Tab-separated table of C-alpha atoms in Angstrom:
chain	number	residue	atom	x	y	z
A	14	UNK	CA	0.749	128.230	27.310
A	15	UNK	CA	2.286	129.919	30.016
A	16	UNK	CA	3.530	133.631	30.232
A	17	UNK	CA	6.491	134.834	30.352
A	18	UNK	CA	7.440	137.107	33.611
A	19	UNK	CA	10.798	138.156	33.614
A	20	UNK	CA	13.342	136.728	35.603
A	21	UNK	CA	11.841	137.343	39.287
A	22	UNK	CA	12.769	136.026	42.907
A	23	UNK	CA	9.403	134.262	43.695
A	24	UNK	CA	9.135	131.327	45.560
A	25	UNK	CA	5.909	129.620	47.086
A	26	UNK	CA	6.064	129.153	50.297
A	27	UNK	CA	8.609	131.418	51.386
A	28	UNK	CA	9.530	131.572	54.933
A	29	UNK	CA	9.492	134.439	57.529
A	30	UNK	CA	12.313	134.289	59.595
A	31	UNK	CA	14.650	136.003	62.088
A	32	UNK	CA	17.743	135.863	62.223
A	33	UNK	CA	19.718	136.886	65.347
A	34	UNK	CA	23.343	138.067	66.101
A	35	UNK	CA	25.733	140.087	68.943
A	36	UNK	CA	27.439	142.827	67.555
A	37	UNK	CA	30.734	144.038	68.025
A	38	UNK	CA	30.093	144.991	71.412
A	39	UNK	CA	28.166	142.006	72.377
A	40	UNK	CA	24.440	143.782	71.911
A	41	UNK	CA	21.479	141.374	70.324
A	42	UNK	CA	20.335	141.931	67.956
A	43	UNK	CA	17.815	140.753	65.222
A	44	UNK	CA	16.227	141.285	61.546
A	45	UNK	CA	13.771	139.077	59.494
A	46	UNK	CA	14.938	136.720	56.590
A	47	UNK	CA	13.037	135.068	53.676
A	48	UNK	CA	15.498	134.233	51.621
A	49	UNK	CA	16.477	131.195	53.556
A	50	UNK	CA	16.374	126.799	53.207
A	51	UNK	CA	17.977	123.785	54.666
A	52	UNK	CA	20.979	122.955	52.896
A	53	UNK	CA	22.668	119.928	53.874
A	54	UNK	CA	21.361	116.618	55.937
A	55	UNK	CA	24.667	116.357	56.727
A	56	UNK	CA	26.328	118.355	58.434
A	57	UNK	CA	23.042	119.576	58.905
A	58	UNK	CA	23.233	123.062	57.503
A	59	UNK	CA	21.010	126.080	57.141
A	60	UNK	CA	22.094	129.077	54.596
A	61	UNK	CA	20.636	132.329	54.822
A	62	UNK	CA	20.772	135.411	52.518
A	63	UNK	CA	21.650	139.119	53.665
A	64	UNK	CA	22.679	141.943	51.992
A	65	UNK	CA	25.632	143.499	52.577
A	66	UNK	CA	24.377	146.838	54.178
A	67	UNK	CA	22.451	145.036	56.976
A	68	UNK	CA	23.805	145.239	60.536
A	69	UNK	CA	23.768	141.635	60.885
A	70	UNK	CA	25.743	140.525	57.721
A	71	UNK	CA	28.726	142.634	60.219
A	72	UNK	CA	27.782	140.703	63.208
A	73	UNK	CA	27.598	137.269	61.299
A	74	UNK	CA	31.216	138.111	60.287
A	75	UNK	CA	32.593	139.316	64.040
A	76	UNK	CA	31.176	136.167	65.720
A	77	UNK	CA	30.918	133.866	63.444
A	78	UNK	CA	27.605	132.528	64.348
A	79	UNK	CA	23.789	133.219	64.147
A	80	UNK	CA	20.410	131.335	64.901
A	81	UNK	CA	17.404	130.946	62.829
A	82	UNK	CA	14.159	131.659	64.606
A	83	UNK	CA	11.518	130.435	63.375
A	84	UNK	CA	7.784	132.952	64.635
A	85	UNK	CA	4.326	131.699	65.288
A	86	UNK	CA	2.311	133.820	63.584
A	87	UNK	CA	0.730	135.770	66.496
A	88	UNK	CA	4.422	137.452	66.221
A	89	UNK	CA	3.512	138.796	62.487
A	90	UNK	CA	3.803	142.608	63.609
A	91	UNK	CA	7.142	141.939	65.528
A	92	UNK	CA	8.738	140.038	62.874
A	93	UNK	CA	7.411	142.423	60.226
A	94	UNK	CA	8.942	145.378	62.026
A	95	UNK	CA	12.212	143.452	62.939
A	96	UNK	CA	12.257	143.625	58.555
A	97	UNK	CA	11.994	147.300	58.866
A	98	UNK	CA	14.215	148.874	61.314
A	99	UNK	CA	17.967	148.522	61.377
A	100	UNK	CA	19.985	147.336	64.899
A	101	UNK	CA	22.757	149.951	63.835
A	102	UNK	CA	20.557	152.483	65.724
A	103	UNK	CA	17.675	151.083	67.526
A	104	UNK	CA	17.376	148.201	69.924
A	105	UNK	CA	14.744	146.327	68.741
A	106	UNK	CA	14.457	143.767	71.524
A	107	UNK	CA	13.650	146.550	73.903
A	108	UNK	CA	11.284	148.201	70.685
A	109	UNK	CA	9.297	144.968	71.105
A	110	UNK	CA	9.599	143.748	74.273
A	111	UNK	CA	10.872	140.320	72.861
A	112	UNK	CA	13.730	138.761	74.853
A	113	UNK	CA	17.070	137.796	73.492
A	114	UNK	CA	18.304	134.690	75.374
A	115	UNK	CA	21.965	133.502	75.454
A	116	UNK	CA	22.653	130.319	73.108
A	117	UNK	CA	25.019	127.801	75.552
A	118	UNK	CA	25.985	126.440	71.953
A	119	UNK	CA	26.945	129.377	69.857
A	120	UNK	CA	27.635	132.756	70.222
A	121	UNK	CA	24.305	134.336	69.050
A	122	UNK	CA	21.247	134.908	70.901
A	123	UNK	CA	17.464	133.579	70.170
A	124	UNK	CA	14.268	134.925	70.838
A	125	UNK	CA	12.929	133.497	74.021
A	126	UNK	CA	9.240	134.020	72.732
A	127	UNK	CA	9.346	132.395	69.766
A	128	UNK	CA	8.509	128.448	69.149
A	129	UNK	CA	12.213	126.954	68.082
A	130	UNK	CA	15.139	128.410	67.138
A	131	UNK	CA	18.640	126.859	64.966
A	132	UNK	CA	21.516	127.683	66.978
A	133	UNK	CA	24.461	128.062	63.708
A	134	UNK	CA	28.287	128.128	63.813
A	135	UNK	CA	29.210	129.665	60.511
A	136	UNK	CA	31.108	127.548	57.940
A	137	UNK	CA	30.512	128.839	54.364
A	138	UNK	CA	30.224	132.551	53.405
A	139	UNK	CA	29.104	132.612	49.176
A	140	UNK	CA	29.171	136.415	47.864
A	141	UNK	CA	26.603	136.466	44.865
A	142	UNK	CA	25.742	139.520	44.190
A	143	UNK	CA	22.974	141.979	46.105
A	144	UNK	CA	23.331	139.001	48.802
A	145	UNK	CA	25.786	137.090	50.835
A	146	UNK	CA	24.665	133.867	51.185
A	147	UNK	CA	25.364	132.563	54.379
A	148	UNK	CA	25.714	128.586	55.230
A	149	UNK	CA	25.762	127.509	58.936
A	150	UNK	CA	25.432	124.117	60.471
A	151	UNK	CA	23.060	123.596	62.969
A	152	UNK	CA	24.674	123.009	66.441
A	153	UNK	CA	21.644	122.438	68.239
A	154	UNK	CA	18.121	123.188	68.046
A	155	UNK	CA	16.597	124.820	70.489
A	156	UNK	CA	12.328	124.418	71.314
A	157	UNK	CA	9.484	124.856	73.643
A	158	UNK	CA	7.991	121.897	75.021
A	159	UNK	CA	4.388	123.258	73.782
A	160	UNK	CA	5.353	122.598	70.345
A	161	UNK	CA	6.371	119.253	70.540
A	162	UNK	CA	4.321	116.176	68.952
A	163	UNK	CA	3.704	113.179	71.456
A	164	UNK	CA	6.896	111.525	68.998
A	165	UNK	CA	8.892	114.727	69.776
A	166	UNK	CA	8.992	116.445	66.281
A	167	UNK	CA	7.965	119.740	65.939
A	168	UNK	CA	4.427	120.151	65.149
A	169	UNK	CA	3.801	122.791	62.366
A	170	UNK	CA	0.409	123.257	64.019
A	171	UNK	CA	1.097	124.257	67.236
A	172	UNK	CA	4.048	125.971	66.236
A	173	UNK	CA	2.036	127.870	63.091
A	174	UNK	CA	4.933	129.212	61.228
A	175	UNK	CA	4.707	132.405	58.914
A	176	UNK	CA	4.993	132.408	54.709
A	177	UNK	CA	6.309	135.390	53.516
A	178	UNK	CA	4.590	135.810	49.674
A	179	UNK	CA	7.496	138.018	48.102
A	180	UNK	CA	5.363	138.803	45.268
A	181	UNK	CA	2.765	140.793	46.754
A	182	UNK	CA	4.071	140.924	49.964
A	183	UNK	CA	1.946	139.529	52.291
A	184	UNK	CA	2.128	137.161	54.862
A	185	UNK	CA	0.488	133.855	55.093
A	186	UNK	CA	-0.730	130.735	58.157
A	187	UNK	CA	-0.468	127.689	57.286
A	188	UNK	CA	-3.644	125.620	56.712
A	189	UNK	CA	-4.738	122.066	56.140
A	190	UNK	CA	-3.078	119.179	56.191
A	191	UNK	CA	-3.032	117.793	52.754
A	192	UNK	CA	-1.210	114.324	53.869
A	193	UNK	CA	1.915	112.157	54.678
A	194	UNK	CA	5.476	112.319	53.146
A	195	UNK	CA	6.731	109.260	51.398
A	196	UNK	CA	3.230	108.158	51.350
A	197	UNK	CA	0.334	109.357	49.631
A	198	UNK	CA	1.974	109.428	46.387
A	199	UNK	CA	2.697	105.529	46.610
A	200	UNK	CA	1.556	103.871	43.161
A	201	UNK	CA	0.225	100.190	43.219
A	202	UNK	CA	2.875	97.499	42.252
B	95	UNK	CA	13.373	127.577	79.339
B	96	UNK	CA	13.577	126.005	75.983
B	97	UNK	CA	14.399	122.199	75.474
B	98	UNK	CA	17.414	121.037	73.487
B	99	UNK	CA	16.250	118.471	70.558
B	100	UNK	CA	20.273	118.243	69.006
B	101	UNK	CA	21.050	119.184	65.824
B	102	UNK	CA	18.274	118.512	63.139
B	103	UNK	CA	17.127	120.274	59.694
B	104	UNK	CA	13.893	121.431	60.736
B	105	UNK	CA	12.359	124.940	59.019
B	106	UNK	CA	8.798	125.725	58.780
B	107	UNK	CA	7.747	126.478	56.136
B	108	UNK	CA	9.798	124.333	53.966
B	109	UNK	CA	9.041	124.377	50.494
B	110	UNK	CA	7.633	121.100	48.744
B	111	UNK	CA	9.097	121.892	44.892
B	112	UNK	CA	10.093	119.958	41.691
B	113	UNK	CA	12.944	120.332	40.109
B	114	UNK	CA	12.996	119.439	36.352
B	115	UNK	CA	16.090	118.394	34.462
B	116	UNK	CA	17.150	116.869	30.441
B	117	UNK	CA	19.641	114.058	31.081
B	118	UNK	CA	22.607	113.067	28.864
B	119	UNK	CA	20.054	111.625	26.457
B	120	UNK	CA	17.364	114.180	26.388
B	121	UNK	CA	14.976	112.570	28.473
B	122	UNK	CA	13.045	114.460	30.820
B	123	UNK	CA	12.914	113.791	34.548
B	124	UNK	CA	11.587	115.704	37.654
B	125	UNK	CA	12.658	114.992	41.513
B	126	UNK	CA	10.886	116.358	44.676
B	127	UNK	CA	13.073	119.417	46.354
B	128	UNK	CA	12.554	120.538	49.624
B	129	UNK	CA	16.443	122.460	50.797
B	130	UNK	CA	15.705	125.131	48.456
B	131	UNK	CA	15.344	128.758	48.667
B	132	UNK	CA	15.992	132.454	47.248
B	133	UNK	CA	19.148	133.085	47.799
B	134	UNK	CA	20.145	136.494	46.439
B	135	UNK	CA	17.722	139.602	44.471
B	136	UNK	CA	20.254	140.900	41.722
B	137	UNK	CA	21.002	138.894	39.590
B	138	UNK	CA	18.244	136.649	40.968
B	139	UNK	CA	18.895	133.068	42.370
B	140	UNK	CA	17.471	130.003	43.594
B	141	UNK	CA	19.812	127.966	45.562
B	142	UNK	CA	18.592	123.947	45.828
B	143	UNK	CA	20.272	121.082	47.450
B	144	UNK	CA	20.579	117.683	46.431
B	145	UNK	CA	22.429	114.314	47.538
B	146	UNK	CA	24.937	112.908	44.671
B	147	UNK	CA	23.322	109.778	44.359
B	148	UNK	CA	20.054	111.400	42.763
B	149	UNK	CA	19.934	110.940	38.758
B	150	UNK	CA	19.019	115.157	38.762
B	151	UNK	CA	22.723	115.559	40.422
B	152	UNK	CA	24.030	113.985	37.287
B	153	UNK	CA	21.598	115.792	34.777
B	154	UNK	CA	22.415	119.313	36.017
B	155	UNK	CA	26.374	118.328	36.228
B	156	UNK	CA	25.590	117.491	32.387
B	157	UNK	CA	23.123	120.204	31.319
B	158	UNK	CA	24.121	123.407	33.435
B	159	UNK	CA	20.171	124.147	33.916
B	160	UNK	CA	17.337	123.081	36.327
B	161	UNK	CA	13.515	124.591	36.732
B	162	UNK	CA	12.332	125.295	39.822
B	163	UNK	CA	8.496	123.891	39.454
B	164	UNK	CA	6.076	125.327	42.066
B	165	UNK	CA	2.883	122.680	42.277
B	166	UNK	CA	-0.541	123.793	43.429
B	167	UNK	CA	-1.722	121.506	46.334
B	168	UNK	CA	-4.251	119.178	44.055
B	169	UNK	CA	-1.025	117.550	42.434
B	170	UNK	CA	0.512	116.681	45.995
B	171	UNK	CA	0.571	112.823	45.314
B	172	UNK	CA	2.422	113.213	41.752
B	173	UNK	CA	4.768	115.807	44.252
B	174	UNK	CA	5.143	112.848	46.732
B	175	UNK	CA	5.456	110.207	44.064
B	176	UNK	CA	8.265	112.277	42.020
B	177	UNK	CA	10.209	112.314	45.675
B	178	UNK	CA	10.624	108.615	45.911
B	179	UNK	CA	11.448	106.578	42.394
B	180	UNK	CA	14.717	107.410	40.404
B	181	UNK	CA	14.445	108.924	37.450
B	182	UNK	CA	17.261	106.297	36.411
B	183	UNK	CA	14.887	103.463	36.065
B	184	UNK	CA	11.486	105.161	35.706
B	185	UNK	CA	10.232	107.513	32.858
B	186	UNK	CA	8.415	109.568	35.729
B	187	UNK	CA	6.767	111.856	33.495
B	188	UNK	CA	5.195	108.763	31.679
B	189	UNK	CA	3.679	107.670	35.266
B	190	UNK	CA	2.123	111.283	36.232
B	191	UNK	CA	0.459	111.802	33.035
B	192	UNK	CA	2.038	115.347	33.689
B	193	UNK	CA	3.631	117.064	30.729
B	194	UNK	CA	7.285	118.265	29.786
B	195	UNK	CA	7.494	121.574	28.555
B	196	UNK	CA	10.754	122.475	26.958
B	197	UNK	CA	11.933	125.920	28.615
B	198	UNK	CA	12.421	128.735	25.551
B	199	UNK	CA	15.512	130.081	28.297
B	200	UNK	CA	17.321	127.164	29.685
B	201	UNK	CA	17.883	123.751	28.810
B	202	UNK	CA	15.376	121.993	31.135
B	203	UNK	CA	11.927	121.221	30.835
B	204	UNK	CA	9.135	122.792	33.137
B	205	UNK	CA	6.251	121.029	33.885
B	206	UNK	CA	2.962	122.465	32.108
B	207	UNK	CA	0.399	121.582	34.820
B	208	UNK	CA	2.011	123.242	37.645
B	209	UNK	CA	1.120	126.790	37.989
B	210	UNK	CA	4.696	128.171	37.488
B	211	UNK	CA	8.360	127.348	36.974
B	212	UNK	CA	12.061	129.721	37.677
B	213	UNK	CA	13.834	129.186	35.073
B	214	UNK	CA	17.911	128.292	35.798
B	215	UNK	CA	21.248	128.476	34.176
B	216	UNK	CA	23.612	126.889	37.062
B	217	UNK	CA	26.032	129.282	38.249
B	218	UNK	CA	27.315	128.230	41.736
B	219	UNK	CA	28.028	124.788	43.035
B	220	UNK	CA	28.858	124.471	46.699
B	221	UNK	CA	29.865	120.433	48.019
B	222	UNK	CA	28.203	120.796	51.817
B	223	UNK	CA	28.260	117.044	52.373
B	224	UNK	CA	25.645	114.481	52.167
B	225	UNK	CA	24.089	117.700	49.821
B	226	UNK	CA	25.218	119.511	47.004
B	227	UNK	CA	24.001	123.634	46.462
B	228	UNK	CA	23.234	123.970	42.934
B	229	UNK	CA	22.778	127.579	42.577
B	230	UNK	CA	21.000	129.004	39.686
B	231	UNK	CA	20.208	132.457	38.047
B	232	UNK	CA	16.697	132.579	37.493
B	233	UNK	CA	16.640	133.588	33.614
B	234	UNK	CA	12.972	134.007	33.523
B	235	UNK	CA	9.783	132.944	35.570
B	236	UNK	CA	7.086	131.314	33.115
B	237	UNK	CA	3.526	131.157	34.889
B	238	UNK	CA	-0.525	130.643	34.166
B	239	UNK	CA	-2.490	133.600	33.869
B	240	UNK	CA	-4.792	132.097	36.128
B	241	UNK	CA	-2.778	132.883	39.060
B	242	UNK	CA	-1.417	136.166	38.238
B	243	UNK	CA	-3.311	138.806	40.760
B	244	UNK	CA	-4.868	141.943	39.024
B	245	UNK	CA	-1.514	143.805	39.427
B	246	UNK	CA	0.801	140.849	37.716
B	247	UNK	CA	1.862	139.385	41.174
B	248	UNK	CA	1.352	136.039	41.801
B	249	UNK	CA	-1.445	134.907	43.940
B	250	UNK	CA	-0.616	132.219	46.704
B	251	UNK	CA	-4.374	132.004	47.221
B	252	UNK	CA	-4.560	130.828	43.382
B	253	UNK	CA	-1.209	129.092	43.354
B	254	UNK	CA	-2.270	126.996	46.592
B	255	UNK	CA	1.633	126.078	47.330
B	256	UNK	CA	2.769	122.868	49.399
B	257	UNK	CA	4.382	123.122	52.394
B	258	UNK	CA	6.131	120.202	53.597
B	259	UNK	CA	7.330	119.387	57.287
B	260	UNK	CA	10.515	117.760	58.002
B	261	UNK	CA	9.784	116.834	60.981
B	262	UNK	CA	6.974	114.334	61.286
B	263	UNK	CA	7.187	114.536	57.172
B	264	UNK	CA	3.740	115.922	56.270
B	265	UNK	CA	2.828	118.300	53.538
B	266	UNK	CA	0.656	121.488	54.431
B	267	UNK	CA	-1.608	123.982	52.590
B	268	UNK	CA	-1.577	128.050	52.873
B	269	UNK	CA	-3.843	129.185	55.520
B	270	UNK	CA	-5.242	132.546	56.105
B	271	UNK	CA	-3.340	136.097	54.658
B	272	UNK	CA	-1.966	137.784	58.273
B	273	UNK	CA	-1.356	140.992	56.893
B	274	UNK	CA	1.029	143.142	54.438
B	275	UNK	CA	4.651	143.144	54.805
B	276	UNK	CA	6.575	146.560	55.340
B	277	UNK	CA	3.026	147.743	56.773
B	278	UNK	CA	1.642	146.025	59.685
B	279	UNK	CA	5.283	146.142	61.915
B	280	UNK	CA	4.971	150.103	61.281
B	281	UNK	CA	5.455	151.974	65.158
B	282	UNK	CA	3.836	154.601	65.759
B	283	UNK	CA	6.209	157.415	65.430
């Protein structure tokens, strides 16, 4: 029998991500997302959740784009603080010594340092509640050669991604591979 | 100078969840979910996405609930399996030997074996495309005590949550804890 807990926002695994904007005045900036999933196959699409009093739900809304960057974890602290500190008054690029670099497919900026990034044009904006949710399709994405499998997909060991646990609120690796989509849970005809 | 790889639905992590339905009849069924997320704190919401032709599309549509079902890595071929027959044809429940629990809050079953379930009464639906967004209030979170932490959290060490990769289409344990959130980004001041 299972217990009851209340209605709660828990989700396992939960990603750590950052999200990354110009302002007004065309300054990067960036803050870290977990409330956050693929969407659509297509258009491929990527929504993302902010509240309303974060800087970038105002950038999202003056350009019209973002990217989703996606940390190895040896970027924990950075993308931990990036969750902390609001862009209204600090420049957090120059906090961490991370480097914004200019997307040639949207208007939005990606961390250099980081493993891949989803450069996103805006194209749904759902207000429900505490959050906005934010839909964008995915332009192009954007990846360092280091990551890359010998077929060319992204290799979630080298790039070692980052689970946020909400409940708790700790942050995870990921660990073993436990075996092959569309595959292992073949029955016998 | 990062490579361009075009536009592709790639997020690590991505979750690997179930999502459990009643159809017209009253028949349980249960379909693998991986464009999900969180999508807003108050009221709290789960958004997942999935393509029209799936029989949970139609069951939703009919029942105005879903659970969210979170499996612990020892039932990743059952989470496989339940991603690749239609519950149109097959009773999958029957197959898995896993159980149907009807949900006290919504009208949708959870699965009993799994270590916990949200909860949903649809609220939002958003076409995107190839995808639907169901979006869903989570009414209440029903979990084993056997992976609640001391405090009441719950444990992703005792949950042991799937990851699954898009790209390359694996599914992934939880590795090693990298450190508390809102602590270890702290700057000196």
């Amino acid at each position: 029998m299972k217990k009851s807990l209340g209605a709660r926002t828990v989700l396992y695994p939960t990603p750590a991500l950052v999200i990354c904007t110009y302002d007004g005045e065309g300054r990067p900036n960036a803050m870290t997302a977990a409330w956050a999933g693929i969407c659509c196959s297509s258009p491929p699409c990527v929504a993302v959740s902010l509240r309303k009093a974060t800087y970038t739900h105002g950038c999202i809304g003056a350009r019209q784009a973002f990217t989703v960057n996606v940390p190895s974890e040896k970027y924990v602290r950075e993308v931990d603080y990036f969750g902390m500190t609001s862009g209204r008054k600090t420049d957090k690029f120059a906090a961490t010594g991370l480097s914004p670099e200019r997307s040639d497919a949207v208007d939005a900026p990606y961390i250099r340092e980081f493993p891949f990034a989803l450069e996103c044009r805006l194209v749904h904006v759902l207000e429900l509640g505490l959050h906005t949710q934010f839909v964008g399709e995915i332009v192009d994405l954007k990846a360092d050669e280091e990551v890359l499998a010998a077929d060319g997909s992204l290799d979630v060991e080298k790039v070692r991604p980052i689970l946020y646990a909400p409940d708790g609120g700790s942050y995870f690796g990921v660990g073993k591979n436990l075996g092959k989509a569309f595959s292992i849970g073949r029955r016998g005809s």
